[in-house]
């Protein structure tokens, strides 16, 4: 940056006000790739947001992306075992004044409607504790402005992780 | 996957050395830990101090291990880090597990 540009306070202020840290990645929906991506997200934002916010972000992203991986279309053709195509996830995260806004799209199976309906925890029966059914509860509990639509062969999911938990 | 297992006579001290209990390893984690606790048939104190992250599949694995222990044998979780504690708290599983702040010392007989 030249001294001339630096001395222009209008431009400088406007740039700093508009520039927010972002993260964008295209990844295969596989648990190991998801894990690597989460570690890169953590690295990207760890000097920007609190450890508490980062922990909530990481948990929600893990739940969303591992759901895509877990519900990848099953390939019945034994010839293609292991070579079947994994869904591809596009992940974008932008820091805003009040939180981290996330947008994810994937070309996996359509999201069942009940995932987005208000959820409660699975019943905690002492004799028969549930071993699953927590993922979408956690996503709903930790996000704001959660919205979903499907267009063509892709799922679109967006939400915000607030800095201060309400 | 490694667990550091120490037989404290009255119970078993198990230290989890994996930094993440997530979808990538939840099934393996469950199988290995279940094998240890079922074989020893003692109350278990699980030291979680090194676990930085756990998701719902990791929680499911912990619940499966809890269920594999006979009713009268305790599974005590020690030294949960904040990200792990959050998952237990939000899912109300903190009311099911015996959660303690620090690794339990050997109990006097």
Tab-separated table of C-alpha atoms in Angstrom:
chain	number	residue	atom	x	y	z
A	1	UNK	CA	0.000	0.000	0.000
A	2	UNK	CA	1.453	3.404	-0.959
A	3	UNK	CA	1.630	6.326	1.484
A	4	UNK	CA	-0.802	8.186	-0.762
A	5	UNK	CA	-3.490	5.533	-0.416
A	6	UNK	CA	-2.842	5.103	3.256
A	7	UNK	CA	-3.410	8.820	3.788
A	8	UNK	CA	-6.918	8.567	2.344
A	9	UNK	CA	-8.935	8.024	5.517
A	10	UNK	CA	-12.239	7.612	3.705
A	11	UNK	CA	-11.130	4.644	1.667
A	12	UNK	CA	-9.222	3.090	4.541
A	13	UNK	CA	-12.141	3.265	6.938
A	14	UNK	CA	-14.576	1.919	4.409
A	15	UNK	CA	-12.348	-1.039	3.622
A	16	UNK	CA	-11.786	-1.973	7.239
A	17	UNK	CA	-15.500	-1.696	7.951
A	18	UNK	CA	-16.393	-4.008	5.093
A	19	UNK	CA	-13.644	-6.582	5.405
A	20	UNK	CA	-14.577	-9.528	7.578
A	21	UNK	CA	-12.786	-12.824	7.867
A	22	UNK	CA	-14.277	-15.556	5.726
A	23	UNK	CA	-13.797	-19.239	5.118
A	24	UNK	CA	-14.798	-21.074	1.995
A	25	UNK	CA	-14.186	-24.683	1.041
A	26	UNK	CA	-15.475	-27.362	-1.285
A	27	UNK	CA	-15.065	-30.824	0.211
A	28	UNK	CA	-16.160	-34.408	-0.132
A	29	UNK	CA	-18.689	-35.540	2.472
A	30	UNK	CA	-16.408	-37.983	4.268
A	31	UNK	CA	-15.806	-38.010	8.065
A	32	UNK	CA	-12.024	-37.606	7.711
A	33	UNK	CA	-12.347	-34.710	5.260
A	34	UNK	CA	-14.955	-33.139	7.530
A	35	UNK	CA	-12.560	-33.442	10.473
A	36	UNK	CA	-9.720	-31.796	8.535
A	37	UNK	CA	-12.023	-28.989	7.408
A	38	UNK	CA	-13.202	-28.331	10.965
A	39	UNK	CA	-9.614	-27.997	12.107
A	40	UNK	CA	-8.953	-25.486	9.325
A	41	UNK	CA	-12.101	-23.533	10.275
A	42	UNK	CA	-10.878	-23.418	13.870
A	43	UNK	CA	-7.489	-22.186	12.706
A	44	UNK	CA	-9.073	-19.531	10.495
A	45	UNK	CA	-11.258	-17.984	13.199
A	46	UNK	CA	-9.414	-18.654	16.430
A	47	UNK	CA	-7.902	-15.190	16.662
A	48	UNK	CA	-11.236	-13.601	15.694
A	49	UNK	CA	-13.854	-15.146	17.965
A	50	UNK	CA	-14.018	-16.555	21.477
A	51	UNK	CA	-13.252	-20.177	22.244
A	52	UNK	CA	-16.879	-20.621	23.281
A	53	UNK	CA	-18.205	-19.401	19.902
A	54	UNK	CA	-15.633	-21.497	18.096
A	55	UNK	CA	-16.716	-24.580	20.034
A	56	UNK	CA	-20.389	-24.037	19.126
A	57	UNK	CA	-19.489	-23.392	15.472
A	58	UNK	CA	-17.380	-26.536	15.286
A	59	UNK	CA	-20.082	-28.711	16.834
A	60	UNK	CA	-22.843	-27.464	14.519
A	61	UNK	CA	-20.693	-27.810	11.395
A	62	UNK	CA	-19.661	-31.315	12.447
A	63	UNK	CA	-23.292	-32.337	12.894
A	64	UNK	CA	-24.411	-30.868	9.558
A	65	UNK	CA	-21.538	-32.183	7.444
A	66	UNK	CA	-21.404	-35.623	9.045
A	67	UNK	CA	-25.143	-35.955	8.405
A	68	UNK	CA	-24.459	-35.417	4.709
A	69	UNK	CA	-21.703	-38.035	4.843
A	70	UNK	CA	-23.782	-40.509	6.815
A	71	UNK	CA	-26.747	-40.240	4.470
A	72	UNK	CA	-24.743	-40.366	1.260
A	73	UNK	CA	-26.583	-42.273	-1.461
A	74	UNK	CA	-25.802	-45.974	-1.137
A	75	UNK	CA	-24.178	-47.493	-4.166
A	76	UNK	CA	-25.552	-50.988	-4.768
A	77	UNK	CA	-23.228	-51.840	-7.602
A	78	UNK	CA	-20.458	-54.050	-6.117
A	79	UNK	CA	-18.169	-53.009	-8.964
A	80	UNK	CA	-18.294	-49.463	-7.656
A	81	UNK	CA	-17.818	-50.295	-3.980
A	82	UNK	CA	-15.584	-47.670	-2.490
A	83	UNK	CA	-15.502	-45.829	-5.758
A	84	UNK	CA	-19.036	-44.475	-5.461
A	85	UNK	CA	-19.175	-40.734	-5.608
A	86	UNK	CA	-19.419	-38.937	-2.290
A	87	UNK	CA	-21.697	-35.916	-2.000
A	88	UNK	CA	-19.803	-32.642	-2.414
A	89	UNK	CA	-20.283	-29.948	0.221
A	90	UNK	CA	-19.714	-26.228	-0.346
A	91	UNK	CA	-19.096	-24.463	2.961
A	92	UNK	CA	-18.965	-20.695	3.473
A	93	UNK	CA	-18.564	-18.874	6.767
A	94	UNK	CA	-18.509	-15.114	7.203
A	95	UNK	CA	-18.018	-13.172	10.382
A	96	UNK	CA	-20.630	-10.513	11.053
A	97	UNK	CA	-21.094	-8.096	13.928
A	98	UNK	CA	-23.245	-10.442	15.948
A	99	UNK	CA	-22.003	-13.846	14.913
A	100	UNK	CA	-20.740	-16.222	12.270
A	101	UNK	CA	-23.045	-16.763	9.321
A	102	UNK	CA	-22.742	-20.152	7.652
A	103	UNK	CA	-24.064	-21.383	4.318
A	104	UNK	CA	-23.738	-24.987	3.229
A	105	UNK	CA	-24.887	-26.663	0.070
A	106	UNK	CA	-24.525	-30.312	-0.893
A	107	UNK	CA	-25.694	-32.690	-3.572
A	108	UNK	CA	-26.595	-35.490	-1.169
A	109	UNK	CA	-30.075	-36.839	-0.486
A	110	UNK	CA	-32.875	-34.437	0.331
A	111	UNK	CA	-33.142	-33.441	3.979
A	112	UNK	CA	-36.167	-35.032	5.686
A	113	UNK	CA	-38.656	-32.388	6.757
A	114	UNK	CA	-38.707	-33.521	10.374
A	115	UNK	CA	-35.081	-32.425	10.813
A	116	UNK	CA	-36.180	-28.813	10.600
A	117	UNK	CA	-39.368	-29.044	12.629
A	118	UNK	CA	-38.953	-27.916	16.222
A	119	UNK	CA	-37.342	-30.799	18.041
A	120	UNK	CA	-37.017	-31.981	21.550
A	121	UNK	CA	-34.554	-34.448	22.933
A	122	UNK	CA	-35.226	-38.146	22.477
A	123	UNK	CA	-36.801	-39.515	25.680
A	124	UNK	CA	-34.124	-40.290	28.258
A	125	UNK	CA	-35.351	-43.651	29.487
A	126	UNK	CA	-32.892	-44.865	32.134
A	127	UNK	CA	-33.335	-48.484	31.049
A	128	UNK	CA	-32.991	-47.821	27.374
A	129	UNK	CA	-30.993	-44.673	26.717
A	130	UNK	CA	-31.096	-43.380	23.161
A	131	UNK	CA	-27.765	-43.610	21.325
A	132	UNK	CA	-28.719	-41.226	18.546
A	133	UNK	CA	-31.197	-38.539	17.579
A	134	UNK	CA	-29.196	-35.715	19.148
A	135	UNK	CA	-27.656	-34.164	16.043
A	136	UNK	CA	-30.518	-32.009	14.804
A	137	UNK	CA	-31.466	-31.079	18.341
A	138	UNK	CA	-27.955	-29.663	18.825
A	139	UNK	CA	-28.053	-27.873	15.458
A	140	UNK	CA	-31.393	-26.246	16.282
A	141	UNK	CA	-30.330	-25.402	19.819
A	142	UNK	CA	-27.060	-23.694	18.853
A	143	UNK	CA	-28.109	-21.802	15.709
A	144	UNK	CA	-30.253	-18.795	14.874
A	145	UNK	CA	-32.138	-18.072	11.642
A	146	UNK	CA	-31.817	-21.669	10.467
A	147	UNK	CA	-33.257	-22.048	6.985
A	148	UNK	CA	-33.266	-24.771	4.385
A	149	UNK	CA	-34.403	-25.303	0.824
A	150	UNK	CA	-33.710	-27.773	-1.916
A	151	UNK	CA	-33.213	-26.665	-5.479
A	152	UNK	CA	-32.557	-29.167	-8.230
A	153	UNK	CA	-30.159	-31.756	-6.861
A	154	UNK	CA	-28.739	-29.605	-4.068
A	155	UNK	CA	-29.594	-28.893	-0.456
A	156	UNK	CA	-29.119	-25.324	0.782
A	157	UNK	CA	-28.775	-24.715	4.502
A	158	UNK	CA	-27.956	-21.415	6.206
A	159	UNK	CA	-27.777	-20.305	9.827
A	160	UNK	CA	-25.989	-18.021	12.254
A	161	UNK	CA	-23.884	-18.912	15.276
A	162	UNK	CA	-24.323	-15.921	17.610
A	163	UNK	CA	-21.327	-14.633	19.563
A	164	UNK	CA	-23.328	-14.481	22.765
A	165	UNK	CA	-25.500	-17.463	23.471
A	166	UNK	CA	-29.069	-16.499	24.285
B	1	UNK	CA	-6.808	-45.925	19.133
B	2	UNK	CA	-5.192	-46.061	22.541
B	3	UNK	CA	-6.536	-46.101	26.062
B	4	UNK	CA	-4.274	-45.942	29.084
B	5	UNK	CA	-5.762	-48.463	31.495
B	6	UNK	CA	-4.806	-48.645	35.147
B	7	UNK	CA	-6.367	-51.111	37.542
B	8	UNK	CA	-6.994	-49.287	40.831
B	9	UNK	CA	-8.406	-52.409	42.524
B	10	UNK	CA	-11.772	-50.857	43.397
B	11	UNK	CA	-12.218	-49.527	39.893
B	12	UNK	CA	-10.563	-49.080	36.545
B	13	UNK	CA	-8.919	-45.790	35.544
B	14	UNK	CA	-9.039	-45.313	31.795
B	15	UNK	CA	-7.463	-42.306	30.111
B	16	UNK	CA	-8.756	-41.457	26.654
B	17	UNK	CA	-5.860	-40.309	24.466
B	18	UNK	CA	-7.859	-39.424	21.339
B	19	UNK	CA	-8.218	-35.631	20.961
B	20	UNK	CA	-11.489	-36.010	19.032
B	21	UNK	CA	-14.372	-38.441	19.458
B	22	UNK	CA	-16.231	-37.745	16.238
B	23	UNK	CA	-18.003	-39.514	13.387
B	24	UNK	CA	-14.653	-40.650	11.959
B	25	UNK	CA	-13.842	-42.850	14.960
B	26	UNK	CA	-17.014	-43.197	17.052
B	27	UNK	CA	-17.635	-46.842	16.128
B	28	UNK	CA	-14.038	-47.902	16.760
B	29	UNK	CA	-13.987	-45.931	20.020
B	30	UNK	CA	-17.177	-47.643	21.189
B	31	UNK	CA	-15.970	-51.148	20.277
B	32	UNK	CA	-12.529	-50.787	21.882
B	33	UNK	CA	-13.764	-49.172	25.084
B	34	UNK	CA	-16.653	-51.609	25.440
B	35	UNK	CA	-14.237	-54.514	25.128
B	36	UNK	CA	-12.130	-53.124	27.991
B	37	UNK	CA	-14.998	-52.354	30.367
B	38	UNK	CA	-16.891	-55.605	29.728
B	39	UNK	CA	-13.793	-57.725	30.255
B	40	UNK	CA	-12.845	-56.103	33.560
B	41	UNK	CA	-16.293	-55.892	35.193
B	42	UNK	CA	-15.388	-53.029	37.525
B	43	UNK	CA	-16.598	-49.461	37.948
B	44	UNK	CA	-14.868	-47.240	35.408
B	45	UNK	CA	-13.388	-43.783	35.827
B	46	UNK	CA	-12.863	-42.313	32.388
B	47	UNK	CA	-10.349	-39.462	32.218
B	48	UNK	CA	-11.434	-37.179	29.360
B	49	UNK	CA	-8.892	-34.384	29.890
B	50	UNK	CA	-7.233	-34.899	26.490
B	51	UNK	CA	-10.493	-34.917	24.502
B	52	UNK	CA	-10.959	-31.495	22.900
B	53	UNK	CA	-13.987	-32.278	20.780
B	54	UNK	CA	-16.931	-34.651	20.766
B	55	UNK	CA	-19.979	-34.639	18.478
B	56	UNK	CA	-23.294	-36.476	18.710
B	57	UNK	CA	-21.843	-39.670	17.276
B	58	UNK	CA	-19.185	-39.549	19.998
B	59	UNK	CA	-21.935	-39.034	22.564
B	60	UNK	CA	-23.780	-42.031	21.124
B	61	UNK	CA	-20.625	-44.101	21.569
B	62	UNK	CA	-20.329	-43.025	25.218
B	63	UNK	CA	-23.967	-43.945	25.841
B	64	UNK	CA	-23.458	-47.346	24.218
B	65	UNK	CA	-20.488	-47.991	26.506
B	66	UNK	CA	-22.544	-46.897	29.517
B	67	UNK	CA	-25.273	-49.346	28.516
B	68	UNK	CA	-22.809	-52.198	28.135
B	69	UNK	CA	-21.880	-51.962	31.819
B	70	UNK	CA	-24.114	-53.820	34.263
B	71	UNK	CA	-26.468	-51.540	36.174
B	72	UNK	CA	-24.503	-51.663	39.437
B	73	UNK	CA	-21.190	-50.629	37.888
B	74	UNK	CA	-20.567	-46.891	37.617
B	75	UNK	CA	-19.102	-45.060	34.644
B	76	UNK	CA	-17.613	-41.856	36.024
B	77	UNK	CA	-16.513	-39.157	33.576
B	78	UNK	CA	-13.647	-37.015	34.803
B	79	UNK	CA	-12.072	-33.756	33.630
B	80	UNK	CA	-14.389	-32.934	30.720
B	81	UNK	CA	-13.116	-30.079	28.558
B	82	UNK	CA	-15.626	-27.267	27.807
B	83	UNK	CA	-16.547	-28.488	24.290
B	84	UNK	CA	-17.239	-31.994	25.556
B	85	UNK	CA	-19.098	-30.804	28.642
B	86	UNK	CA	-21.361	-28.706	26.399
B	87	UNK	CA	-22.605	-31.763	24.486
B	88	UNK	CA	-23.466	-33.629	27.708
B	89	UNK	CA	-25.188	-30.555	29.139
B	90	UNK	CA	-27.262	-29.605	26.078
B	91	UNK	CA	-28.495	-33.173	25.601
B	92	UNK	CA	-29.262	-33.519	29.350
B	93	UNK	CA	-26.931	-36.497	29.406
B	94	UNK	CA	-25.166	-34.808	32.317
B	95	UNK	CA	-28.076	-36.136	34.399
B	96	UNK	CA	-27.395	-39.705	33.285
B	97	UNK	CA	-23.625	-39.825	33.639
B	98	UNK	CA	-21.678	-39.240	36.833
B	99	UNK	CA	-19.529	-36.261	35.847
B	100	UNK	CA	-16.670	-35.087	38.055
B	101	UNK	CA	-14.263	-32.205	37.585
B	102	UNK	CA	-10.937	-33.981	38.082
B	103	UNK	CA	-9.564	-37.450	37.581
B	104	UNK	CA	-10.438	-39.381	40.698
B	105	UNK	CA	-7.534	-40.399	42.860
B	106	UNK	CA	-7.177	-43.947	43.955
B	107	UNK	CA	-9.863	-44.498	46.520
B	108	UNK	CA	-8.797	-45.821	49.928
B	109	UNK	CA	-10.072	-49.299	50.622
